[in-house]
Amino acid sequence: MDVLINVFVALHIIGIAALLGGFLTQMKAMGEGTARLGPAMLHGALTMLVTGVVLVGLNQADDQAVNNIKIGVKLAILVVILGLVYVKRDEERVDKAVFGAVGGLTMANIFIATLWT
Ligand code: HEM
């Protein structure tokens, strides 16, 4: 079971790479107002949702404690990210504030995941 959980943590991290990578590589474009919420960011956010839910299930099946409040907060933040990325996915230029919010909320979730023990 441990191996399976670790495989999903790895997939969870690949999801972060797609979502956060899309943000970090376009910070200059964000400043110019030309950044896009491309497919990699949408697929990264979806990957976070699917692997996160699977991780909760696997940890519970393995009798490992899951911090429901922490997961609830992470889920709520991801729902906002996913909503923004989904709605704006076809826009050629995304407003600086929206693009910045997606990056900021993604980083917030990383700190919540790692600091909230
Ligand atoms: C942008 C969204 C997200 C980010 C950046 C993120 C980030 C992370 C990171 C860095 C880890 C590894 C560190 C650790 O094990 O504590 C992790 C683990 C985990 N994540 Fe996420 N996550 C996100 C969304 C979610 C969602 C939506 C769920 C559940 C519905 C979830 C559930 C979990 C679980 C169960 C673990 C296993 C370790 C634990 O927290 O006990 N994550 N996440």
mmCIF file of C-alpha atoms and ligand atoms in Angstrom:
data_model
loop_
_atom_site.group_PDB
_atom_site.id
_atom_site.type_symbol
_atom_site.label_atom_id
_atom_site.label_comp_id
_atom_site.label_asym_id
_atom_site.label_seq_id
_atom_site.Cartn_x
_atom_site.Cartn_y
_atom_site.Cartn_z
ATOM 1 C CA MET A 1 0.000 0.000 0.000
ATOM 2 C CA ASP A 2 2.871 2.375 0.855
ATOM 3 C CA VAL A 3 4.226 2.063 -2.681
ATOM 4 C CA LEU A 4 0.800 2.827 -4.160
ATOM 5 C CA ILE A 5 0.399 5.883 -1.914
ATOM 6 C CA ASN A 6 3.854 7.113 -2.894
ATOM 7 C CA VAL A 7 3.050 6.606 -6.591
ATOM 8 C CA PHE A 8 0.008 8.857 -6.177
ATOM 9 C CA VAL A 9 2.041 11.447 -4.225
ATOM 10 C CA ALA A 10 4.427 11.452 -7.220
ATOM 11 C CA LEU A 11 1.503 11.915 -9.646
ATOM 12 C CA HIS A 12 0.212 14.674 -7.337
ATOM 13 C CA ILE A 13 3.585 16.403 -7.661
ATOM 14 C CA ILE A 14 3.541 16.008 -11.465
ATOM 15 C CA GLY A 15 0.176 17.788 -11.347
ATOM 16 C CA ILE A 16 1.754 20.636 -9.365
ATOM 17 C CA ALA A 17 4.559 20.829 -11.946
ATOM 18 C CA ALA A 18 2.065 21.291 -14.797
ATOM 19 C CA LEU A 19 -0.017 23.878 -12.940
ATOM 20 C CA LEU A 20 2.773 25.858 -11.277
ATOM 21 C CA GLY A 21 5.117 25.487 -14.279
ATOM 22 C CA GLY A 22 2.500 27.124 -16.494
ATOM 23 C CA PHE A 23 2.394 30.028 -14.070
ATOM 24 C CA LEU A 24 6.123 30.460 -13.440
ATOM 25 C CA THR A 25 7.078 30.285 -17.124
ATOM 26 C CA GLN A 26 4.620 33.071 -17.970
ATOM 27 C CA MET A 27 5.344 35.579 -15.246
ATOM 28 C CA LYS A 28 6.850 38.020 -17.738
ATOM 29 C CA ALA A 29 3.824 37.582 -20.005
ATOM 30 C CA MET A 30 1.600 38.130 -16.965
ATOM 31 C CA GLY A 31 3.251 41.508 -16.408
ATOM 32 C CA GLU A 32 2.526 42.395 -20.041
ATOM 33 C CA GLY A 33 -1.059 41.124 -19.755
ATOM 34 C CA THR A 34 -0.516 38.403 -22.388
ATOM 35 C CA ALA A 35 -0.402 35.258 -20.217
ATOM 36 C CA ARG A 36 -2.709 32.311 -21.021
ATOM 37 C CA LEU A 37 -4.249 29.654 -18.830
ATOM 38 C CA GLY A 38 -3.204 26.901 -21.243
ATOM 39 C CA PRO A 39 -4.129 23.212 -21.412
ATOM 40 C CA ALA A 40 -1.175 22.114 -19.240
ATOM 41 C CA MET A 41 -2.497 24.243 -16.378
ATOM 42 C CA LEU A 42 -6.028 22.864 -16.751
ATOM 43 C CA HIS A 43 -4.759 19.288 -16.882
ATOM 44 C CA GLY A 44 -2.457 19.965 -13.919
ATOM 45 C CA ALA A 45 -5.388 21.256 -11.853
ATOM 46 C CA LEU A 46 -7.510 18.240 -12.824
ATOM 47 C CA THR A 47 -4.604 15.939 -11.951
ATOM 48 C CA MET A 48 -4.411 17.577 -8.509
ATOM 49 C CA LEU A 49 -8.090 16.902 -7.924
ATOM 50 C CA VAL A 50 -8.064 13.270 -9.054
ATOM 51 C CA THR A 51 -4.798 12.287 -7.348
ATOM 52 C CA GLY A 52 -5.755 14.218 -4.187
ATOM 53 C CA VAL A 53 -9.076 12.403 -3.862
ATOM 54 C CA VAL A 54 -7.363 9.052 -4.530
ATOM 55 C CA LEU A 55 -4.724 9.883 -1.875
ATOM 56 C CA VAL A 56 -7.439 10.554 0.704
ATOM 57 C CA GLY A 57 -9.054 7.195 -0.123
ATOM 58 C CA LEU A 58 -5.776 5.256 -0.064
ATOM 59 C CA ASN A 59 -4.702 6.815 3.261
ATOM 60 C CA GLN A 60 -8.051 5.983 4.822
ATOM 61 C CA ALA A 61 -7.993 2.442 3.455
ATOM 62 C CA ASP A 62 -4.529 2.100 4.995
ATOM 63 C CA ASP A 63 -5.807 3.368 8.377
ATOM 64 C CA GLN A 64 -3.570 6.432 8.177
ATOM 65 C CA ALA A 65 -4.985 9.596 9.721
ATOM 66 C CA VAL A 66 -6.130 12.204 7.210
ATOM 67 C CA ASN A 67 -6.391 15.811 8.374
ATOM 68 C CA ASN A 68 -9.886 16.556 7.082
ATOM 69 C CA ILE A 69 -9.725 20.290 7.767
ATOM 70 C CA LYS A 70 -6.431 20.651 5.896
ATOM 71 C CA ILE A 71 -7.753 18.580 2.978
ATOM 72 C CA GLY A 72 -11.000 20.575 2.987
ATOM 73 C CA VAL A 73 -9.082 23.860 2.768
ATOM 74 C CA LYS A 74 -6.867 22.479 -0.024
ATOM 75 C CA LEU A 75 -9.918 21.225 -1.889
ATOM 76 C CA ALA A 76 -11.734 24.567 -1.546
ATOM 77 C CA ILE A 77 -8.679 26.424 -2.893
ATOM 78 C CA LEU A 78 -8.312 23.968 -5.771
ATOM 79 C CA VAL A 79 -11.989 24.377 -6.706
ATOM 80 C CA VAL A 80 -11.378 28.127 -7.089
ATOM 81 C CA ILE A 81 -8.218 27.471 -9.171
ATOM 82 C CA LEU A 82 -10.031 24.922 -11.346
ATOM 83 C CA GLY A 83 -12.993 27.248 -11.851
ATOM 84 C CA LEU A 84 -10.754 30.119 -12.995
ATOM 85 C CA VAL A 85 -8.619 27.931 -15.271
ATOM 86 C CA TYR A 86 -11.674 26.214 -16.796
ATOM 87 C CA VAL A 87 -13.668 29.378 -17.463
ATOM 88 C CA LYS A 88 -10.707 31.280 -18.925
ATOM 89 C CA ARG A 89 -9.107 28.353 -20.800
ATOM 90 C CA ASP A 90 -9.937 29.671 -24.286
ATOM 91 C CA GLU A 91 -8.984 33.294 -23.670
ATOM 92 C CA GLU A 92 -5.932 34.510 -25.605
ATOM 93 C CA ARG A 93 -5.015 36.998 -22.868
ATOM 94 C CA VAL A 94 -5.896 36.559 -19.233
ATOM 95 C CA ASP A 95 -6.101 39.486 -16.867
ATOM 96 C CA LYS A 96 -3.054 39.924 -14.636
ATOM 97 C CA ALA A 97 -5.154 39.621 -11.470
ATOM 98 C CA VAL A 98 -6.771 36.332 -12.528
ATOM 99 C CA PHE A 99 -3.487 34.807 -13.663
ATOM 100 C CA GLY A 100 -1.753 35.978 -10.490
ATOM 101 C CA ALA A 101 -4.563 34.538 -8.367
ATOM 102 C CA VAL A 102 -4.109 31.092 -9.951
ATOM 103 C CA GLY A 103 -0.360 31.143 -9.245
ATOM 104 C CA GLY A 104 -0.775 32.558 -5.743
ATOM 105 C CA LEU A 105 -3.462 30.067 -4.744
ATOM 106 C CA THR A 106 -1.383 27.183 -6.119
ATOM 107 C CA MET A 107 1.585 28.293 -4.000
ATOM 108 C CA ALA A 108 -0.702 28.769 -0.996
ATOM 109 C CA ASN A 109 -1.821 25.138 -1.358
ATOM 110 C CA ILE A 110 1.796 23.959 -1.515
ATOM 111 C CA PHE A 111 2.571 25.750 1.765
ATOM 112 C CA ILE A 112 -0.618 24.433 3.362
ATOM 113 C CA ALA A 113 0.348 20.889 2.281
ATOM 114 C CA THR A 114 3.865 21.149 3.658
ATOM 115 C CA LEU A 115 3.566 23.410 6.733
ATOM 116 C CA TRP A 116 0.215 22.284 8.170
ATOM 117 C CA THR A 117 1.234 19.131 9.998
HETATM 118 C C1 HEM B 1 -3.280 23.100 -6.106
HETATM 119 C C2 HEM B 1 -3.695 22.128 -5.345
HETATM 120 C C3 HEM B 1 -2.822 21.237 -4.491
HETATM 121 C C4 HEM B 1 -1.479 21.360 -4.192
HETATM 122 C C5 HEM B 1 -0.488 22.416 -4.653
HETATM 123 C C6 HEM B 1 -1.138 20.223 -3.337
HETATM 124 C C7 HEM B 1 0.134 19.979 -2.830
HETATM 125 C C8 HEM B 1 0.507 18.843 -2.156
HETATM 126 C C9 HEM B 1 1.861 18.500 -1.758
HETATM 127 C C10 HEM B 1 3.104 19.372 -2.029
HETATM 128 C C11 HEM B 1 1.811 17.307 -1.136
HETATM 129 C C12 HEM B 1 3.008 16.516 -0.581
HETATM 130 C C13 HEM B 1 3.383 16.967 0.792
HETATM 131 C C14 HEM B 1 2.707 16.188 1.860
HETATM 132 O O1 HEM B 1 2.661 14.968 1.761
HETATM 133 O O2 HEM B 1 2.253 16.815 2.832
HETATM 134 C C15 HEM B 1 0.417 16.879 -1.101
HETATM 135 C C16 HEM B 1 -0.044 15.732 -0.504
HETATM 136 C C17 HEM B 1 -1.385 15.364 -0.407
HETATM 137 N N1 HEM B 1 -2.449 16.031 -0.981
HETATM 138 FE FE1 HEM B 1 -2.369 17.724 -2.070
HETATM 139 N N2 HEM B 1 -2.262 19.457 -3.135
HETATM 140 C C18 HEM B 1 -3.313 20.040 -3.821
HETATM 141 C C19 HEM B 1 -4.617 19.592 -3.880
HETATM 142 C C20 HEM B 1 -5.118 18.522 -3.163
HETATM 143 C C21 HEM B 1 -6.508 18.129 -3.108
HETATM 144 C C22 HEM B 1 -7.645 18.840 -3.843
HETATM 145 C C23 HEM B 1 -6.584 17.054 -2.271
HETATM 146 C C24 HEM B 1 -7.768 16.228 -1.846
HETATM 147 C C25 HEM B 1 -8.996 16.339 -2.269
HETATM 148 C C26 HEM B 1 -5.236 16.742 -1.819
HETATM 149 C C27 HEM B 1 -4.884 15.708 -0.982
HETATM 150 C C28 HEM B 1 -3.607 15.366 -0.614
HETATM 151 C C29 HEM B 1 -3.275 14.227 0.230
HETATM 152 C C30 HEM B 1 -4.258 13.243 0.843
HETATM 153 C C31 HEM B 1 -1.880 14.211 0.343
HETATM 154 C C32 HEM B 1 -1.041 13.158 1.110
HETATM 155 C C33 HEM B 1 -0.302 13.648 2.248
HETATM 156 C C34 HEM B 1 -1.030 14.404 3.332
HETATM 157 O O3 HEM B 1 -1.342 15.608 3.180
HETATM 158 O O4 HEM B 1 -1.297 13.828 4.376
HETATM 159 N N3 HEM B 1 -4.373 17.656 -2.387
HETATM 160 N N4 HEM B 1 -0.352 17.844 -1.736
#
